[in-house]
Amino acid sequence: MTQHPETSAPLPDQPAEPAEGSPPARYPRPTVSLEEAEWVWRELSVEALRPGGKPEVVRLAVIAGLTRATGARYGDLLRVRAEDLDLGPDAAAASRRGRVGGAREPGEGRVVLRHGKHRTVREHRLPPEVVLVLRHWMVVRTELAAELEGSVPRALLLTVHHTHDHGTTVASGLPITRQGLVLSWRRFVHRTNARYGAVRAPLPTRFEQVRRAWVDAGVPDLGRETPAPEAS
């Protein structure tokens, strides 16, 4: 039975139980090298900005870019709303007003994230290369939600395919689930491993192995804790 590509599918590759008597591992899979993680970011960001780039690749580039910039996990990213982004002034506005608050480098942005189960609110800076991908995604996500009734969903990350859920057709442009993110990364891994299989080591099937490479190397901006925004 064909499974829903972004909302329901089996999850293979579950970690094996540790051998009896061996110390428990903190994580089930090894972290990739920083060089490998940086290769993933470059590959996705370049593909996302090519003319005619697929929306799914643009979304994956957003996920990689935000993770690299902030250290966010999937759960943190799923809580990001469009209004949590500040992608900075456009070039014309920047020339008139200068840097925001005197603290923003040219091209930088900001994102507010709610981290972990306690929803700790932190504001992180976004480097210009991530802002560029995010600007492109904001155009794509509006197009994805064009057929929906009402306004575009507040969630930053949306589905990119018309899908089927329990026999019902579901339009693209709806907030994506954690399962959808897992499956989207695995599709990218399978395509990339098939493409580069003869010249490079295969990518891991779990994005967490890439995220930890950036976190362990101290690449993400730790951000600053801020008061929780009022619900609207």
Short mmCIF file of C-alpha atoms in Angstrom, two decimals, residues 115-205:
data_model
loop_
_atom_site.label_atom_id
_atom_site.label_comp_id
_atom_site.label_asym_id
_atom_site.label_seq_id
_atom_site.Cartn_x
_atom_site.Cartn_y
_atom_site.Cartn_z
CA HIS A 115 13.46 25.43 22.26
CA GLY A 116 12.77 22.05 23.82
CA LYS A 117 9.91 20.78 25.92
CA HIS A 118 10.01 23.90 28.10
CA ARG A 119 9.63 26.18 25.04
CA THR A 120 12.54 28.39 26.07
CA VAL A 121 12.29 31.47 23.83
CA ARG A 122 15.56 32.62 22.27
CA GLU A 123 16.34 35.07 19.50
CA HIS A 124 19.10 33.99 17.11
CA ARG A 125 20.93 35.86 14.39
CA LEU A 126 20.72 34.51 10.85
CA PRO A 127 23.69 34.89 8.49
CA PRO A 128 23.08 36.44 5.06
CA GLU A 129 23.29 33.14 3.18
CA VAL A 130 20.44 31.72 5.28
CA VAL A 131 18.39 34.90 4.89
CA LEU A 132 18.74 34.56 1.11
CA VAL A 133 17.28 31.03 1.15
CA LEU A 134 14.52 32.09 3.54
CA ARG A 135 13.48 34.98 1.30
CA HIS A 136 13.13 32.52 -1.57
CA TRP A 137 11.13 30.11 0.58
CA MET A 138 8.70 32.85 1.63
CA VAL A 139 7.79 33.31 -2.04
CA VAL A 140 7.51 29.55 -2.59
CA ARG A 141 5.32 28.97 0.50
CA THR A 142 2.87 31.65 -0.66
CA GLU A 143 2.56 29.89 -4.02
CA LEU A 144 2.09 26.53 -2.28
CA ALA A 145 -0.83 27.86 -0.26
CA ALA A 146 -2.45 29.70 -3.18
CA GLU A 147 -5.22 27.09 -3.57
CA LEU A 148 -6.15 27.05 0.11
CA GLU A 149 -9.19 28.90 1.33
CA GLY A 150 -8.35 31.83 3.54
CA SER A 151 -4.89 33.11 4.41
CA VAL A 152 -1.53 31.34 4.28
CA PRO A 153 -0.94 29.23 7.44
CA ARG A 154 1.23 30.85 10.09
CA ALA A 155 3.63 27.88 10.24
CA LEU A 156 6.90 28.54 8.43
CA LEU A 157 7.28 24.97 7.12
CA LEU A 158 4.48 23.78 4.84
CA THR A 159 3.81 20.66 2.77
CA VAL A 160 4.92 20.84 -0.86
CA HIS A 161 2.81 18.06 -2.40
CA HIS A 162 -0.85 17.30 -2.87
CA THR A 163 -1.16 14.18 -0.74
CA HIS A 164 -3.68 11.58 0.42
CA ASP A 165 -4.51 11.01 4.06
CA HIS A 166 -6.89 8.11 4.85
CA GLY A 167 -8.52 8.39 1.44
CA THR A 168 -8.89 12.17 1.54
CA THR A 169 -6.97 14.44 -0.84
CA VAL A 170 -4.97 17.01 1.12
CA ALA A 171 -3.81 20.17 -0.65
CA SER A 172 -0.24 21.41 -0.51
CA GLY A 173 0.54 24.44 1.60
CA LEU A 174 -0.54 23.02 4.97
CA PRO A 175 1.74 22.87 8.04
CA ILE A 176 4.06 19.88 7.73
CA THR A 177 4.43 17.26 10.47
CA ARG A 178 7.54 15.84 12.08
CA GLN A 179 7.01 12.65 10.10
CA GLY A 180 6.96 14.72 6.93
CA LEU A 181 10.34 16.25 7.78
CA VAL A 182 11.81 12.81 8.49
CA LEU A 183 10.61 11.40 5.17
CA SER A 184 11.67 14.48 3.20
CA TRP A 185 15.25 14.19 4.49
CA ARG A 186 15.33 10.47 3.67
CA ARG A 187 14.19 11.12 0.11
CA PHE A 188 17.03 13.63 -0.29
CA VAL A 189 19.49 11.13 1.19
CA HIS A 190 18.42 8.34 -1.17
CA ARG A 191 18.63 10.61 -4.23
CA THR A 192 21.99 12.03 -3.19
CA ASN A 193 23.52 8.67 -2.31
CA ALA A 194 22.42 7.28 -5.67
CA ARG A 195 23.88 10.30 -7.46
CA TYR A 196 27.25 10.38 -5.67
CA GLY A 197 27.54 6.76 -4.58
CA ALA A 198 30.72 6.11 -6.55
CA VAL A 199 32.60 9.22 -5.41
CA ARG A 200 31.63 9.92 -1.79
CA ALA A 201 30.47 8.22 1.40
CA PRO A 202 26.69 7.90 1.79
CA LEU A 203 24.76 10.46 3.81
CA PRO A 204 23.10 9.28 7.04
CA THR A 205 19.36 8.63 7.08
#
